[in-house]
Amino acid sequence: MSGLDDVVGTHEIITPDDMEALGARMGRMLRAGDLVVLTGPLGAGKTTLTRGIAAGLGVRGPVQSPTFVIARTHPSLVGGAPLVHADAYRLGSAAELDDLDVDLAGSVVVVEWGRGMVDGLVDVWWEVELDREWHGHGVDDACGTTAHEAELDADAPRLVTITRRP
Ligand SMILES: Nc1ncnc2c1ncn2[C@@H]1O[C@H](COP(=O)(O)OP(=O)(O)OP(=O)(O)O)[C@@H](O)[C@H]1O
Ligand SMILES: [Mg+2]
């Protein structure tokens, strides 16, 4: 396991470009065998961060939301490890993720919506939690949605917290 140790902690990410830049920094530090779990609400920036990771790794794009496929493999353009980008949103369990037979040892694996999905699959992984920076009071509007949810897609700073697990 190599290190995201240099980026462990909480980062304030102002723009989508900053999110990609953080991902690129992570991508340059990741090696085959590393697994990264991205957690955060719809539109938090998980795919944007993954796009940066792909750039930092030097793998073939484009990185898109894997809506119709559960995992997509991006081969390296620089003789390094491929990136496996998985979306666990529609997976029911860790067993189903295991069933994908991803080459964990030979790839860098990034799993969106993967919290609770990788326990038992690997001994050590990196958890990245993304959320909109929020200074309001979470008051519901007439439709019952909080301003927090309603504005998540808007350009707004995100807080990104990187932790080593378990
Ligand atoms: N500070 C920011 N960081 C990241 N994305 C931002 C930021 N501000 C605004 N955005 C926008 O938020 C959206 C994030 O979309 P993205 O697809 O990366 O989210 P996601 O977490 O992968 O969503 P999903 O849960 O649907 O997979 C993009 O449209 C991006 O431009
Ligand atoms: Mg996504």
Coordinates of C-alpha atoms and ligand atoms in Angstrom, one line a residue:
M1 CA 0.0 0.0 0.0
S2 CA 1.5 3.3 -1.0
G3 CA 0.5 6.6 0.4
L4 CA -2.1 9.2 0.2
D5 CA -0.6 10.1 3.6
D6 CA 0.4 13.5 2.3
V7 CA -3.2 14.4 1.6
V8 CA -4.9 12.9 4.7
G9 CA -7.1 15.5 6.3
T10 CA -9.8 17.9 5.3
H11 CA -9.4 20.1 2.1
E12 CA -11.6 23.0 1.2
I13 CA -12.2 22.8 -2.6
I14 CA -13.6 25.9 -4.1
T15 CA -14.1 25.0 -7.8
P16 CA -14.5 21.9 -10.0
D17 CA -11.0 22.7 -11.3
D18 CA -9.6 22.6 -7.7
M19 CA -11.4 19.2 -7.3
E20 CA -9.6 17.9 -10.4
A21 CA -6.3 19.2 -9.2
L22 CA -6.7 17.4 -5.8
G23 CA -7.5 14.3 -7.7
A24 CA -4.5 14.7 -10.0
R25 CA -2.3 15.0 -6.9
M26 CA -3.8 11.8 -5.5
G27 CA -3.4 10.1 -8.8
R28 CA 0.3 10.8 -8.8
M29 CA 0.6 9.1 -5.4
L30 CA -1.5 6.0 -6.1
R31 CA -0.1 2.6 -7.0
A32 CA -1.4 -0.8 -8.1
G33 CA -3.2 -2.4 -5.1
D34 CA -4.5 0.9 -3.8
L35 CA -8.3 1.2 -3.3
V36 CA -10.1 4.5 -2.8
V37 CA -13.7 4.7 -1.6
L38 CA -15.6 7.9 -2.5
T39 CA -18.6 8.8 -0.3
G40 CA -20.9 11.8 -0.6
P41 CA -24.3 12.9 -1.9
L42 CA -25.4 13.1 -5.5
G43 CA -23.5 15.8 -7.3
A44 CA -20.9 16.1 -4.5
G45 CA -18.0 15.8 -7.0
K46 CA -17.0 12.1 -6.8
T47 CA -16.7 11.7 -10.6
T48 CA -15.0 15.1 -10.9
L49 CA -12.4 14.0 -8.4
T50 CA -12.0 10.6 -10.3
R51 CA -11.4 12.6 -13.5
G52 CA -8.4 14.2 -11.7
I53 CA -7.2 10.9 -10.4
A54 CA -7.2 9.5 -13.9
A55 CA -5.2 12.5 -15.2
G56 CA -2.7 12.1 -12.3
L57 CA -2.3 8.4 -13.1
G58 CA -2.0 9.0 -16.8
V59 CA -4.8 6.6 -17.9
R60 CA -7.0 6.8 -20.9
G61 CA -10.2 8.8 -20.5
P62 CA -12.8 9.8 -20.6
V63 CA -14.0 9.3 -17.0
Q64 CA -17.8 9.5 -16.9
S65 CA -20.4 8.6 -14.5
P66 CA -20.6 4.8 -14.9
T67 CA -24.4 4.8 -15.3
F68 CA -24.9 1.7 -17.4
V69 CA -21.8 -0.1 -16.4
I70 CA -20.8 -0.9 -12.9
A71 CA -17.1 -0.7 -13.5
R72 CA -15.0 0.7 -16.3
T73 CA -11.2 0.0 -16.7
H74 CA -9.0 2.8 -18.0
P75 CA -5.7 1.5 -19.3
S76 CA -2.5 3.3 -18.5
L77 CA -0.9 5.5 -21.2
V78 CA 2.4 5.6 -19.3
G79 CA 3.1 2.0 -18.5
G80 CA 1.6 2.2 -15.0
A81 CA -1.4 0.6 -13.3
P82 CA -4.9 0.8 -14.9
L83 CA -7.7 2.7 -13.2
V84 CA -10.8 0.7 -12.4
H85 CA -13.7 3.2 -11.8
A86 CA -16.7 1.5 -10.2
D87 CA -20.1 2.8 -9.2
A88 CA -21.5 0.8 -6.3
Y89 CA -24.8 2.8 -6.2
R90 CA -26.8 -0.1 -7.6
L91 CA -24.8 -2.8 -5.9
G92 CA -26.6 -4.5 -3.0
S93 CA -23.6 -5.8 -1.1
A94 CA -19.9 -6.2 -0.8
A95 CA -20.3 -9.7 -2.3
E96 CA -21.6 -8.2 -5.5
L97 CA -18.6 -5.9 -5.7
D98 CA -16.4 -9.0 -5.1
D99 CA -18.3 -10.8 -8.0
L100 CA -17.0 -8.2 -10.5
D101 CA -13.6 -9.9 -10.1
V102 CA -11.6 -6.7 -10.3
D103 CA -7.9 -7.2 -10.3
L104 CA -7.4 -5.4 -7.0
A105 CA -3.7 -6.1 -6.8
G106 CA -2.9 -5.0 -10.3
S107 CA -5.1 -1.8 -10.5
V108 CA -5.9 1.4 -8.8
V109 CA -9.5 1.0 -7.8
V110 CA -11.9 3.9 -7.2
V111 CA -15.4 3.1 -6.0
E112 CA -18.1 5.7 -5.9
W113 CA -20.8 5.1 -3.2
G114 CA -18.5 2.4 -1.8
R115 CA -18.9 2.9 1.9
G116 CA -19.4 -0.4 3.6
M117 CA -18.7 -2.2 0.3
V118 CA -15.0 -3.0 0.7
D119 CA -14.8 -4.2 4.3
G120 CA -13.5 -7.7 4.0
L121 CA -12.4 -7.2 0.4
V122 CA -9.1 -5.5 1.3
D123 CA -7.2 -4.9 4.5
V124 CA -6.5 -1.3 4.0
W125 CA -8.1 1.4 1.9
W126 CA -8.6 5.2 1.6
E127 CA -11.9 6.8 2.3
V128 CA -12.7 10.1 0.8
E129 CA -15.8 11.9 2.0
L130 CA -17.1 14.8 -0.1
D131 CA -19.8 17.3 1.0
R132 CA -20.9 20.7 0.2
E133 CA -19.5 23.2 2.7
W134 CA -22.5 24.3 4.7
H135 CA -22.9 27.3 6.8
G136 CA -26.8 27.5 6.9
H137 CA -29.3 26.1 9.3
G138 CA -30.8 23.3 7.2
V139 CA -34.3 24.8 7.2
D140 CA -36.7 22.9 5.0
D141 CA -38.4 24.8 2.1
A142 CA -42.1 24.4 1.1
C143 CA -41.2 21.3 -0.9
G144 CA -39.6 19.6 2.1
T145 CA -36.1 19.7 0.5
T146 CA -33.5 21.4 2.5
A147 CA -31.5 24.2 0.9
H148 CA -28.5 22.0 1.4
E149 CA -29.9 19.4 -1.0
A150 CA -31.3 21.9 -3.4
E151 CA -28.1 23.7 -3.9
L152 CA -25.7 20.8 -4.0
D153 CA -25.3 21.1 -7.8
A154 CA -24.5 24.7 -7.6
D155 CA -21.0 26.0 -7.8
A156 CA -20.1 26.0 -4.1
P157 CA -17.1 25.0 -2.1
R158 CA -16.8 21.3 -1.1
L159 CA -15.2 19.8 1.9
V160 CA -13.1 16.7 1.1
T161 CA -11.9 14.6 4.0
I162 CA -9.3 11.8 3.2
T163 CA -8.8 9.1 5.8
R164 CA -6.9 5.8 5.9
R165 CA -9.1 2.8 6.8
P166 CA -9.9 0.8 8.7
Ligands
LIG1 N1 -16.2 22.9 -5.6 C1 -16.7 21.9 -6.5 N2 -16.1 20.7 -6.5 C2 -16.6 19.8 -7.3 N3 -17.7 19.9 -8.2 C3 -18.3 21.1 -8.1 C4 -17.8 22.2 -7.3 N4 -18.7 23.2 -7.5 C5 -19.6 22.8 -8.4 N5 -19.4 21.6 -8.8 C6 -20.2 20.9 -9.8 O1 -20.8 19.8 -9.1 C7 -21.0 18.7 -10.0 C8 -20.4 17.4 -9.5 O2 -20.7 16.4 -10.3 P1 -20.1 14.9 -10.2 O3 -20.6 14.1 -11.3 O4 -18.6 15.0 -10.0 O5 -20.7 14.4 -8.8 P2 -20.9 13.0 -8.2 O6 -20.6 13.0 -6.8 O7 -20.0 12.0 -9.0 O8 -22.4 12.7 -8.5 P3 -23.2 11.3 -8.6 O9 -23.6 11.0 -7.2 O10 -24.4 11.6 -9.4 O11 -22.3 10.2 -9.1 C9 -20.3 19.1 -11.4 O12 -21.3 19.6 -12.2 C10 -19.4 20.2 -10.9 O13 -19.1 21.1 -12.0
MG2 MG -20.5 10.2 -10.0

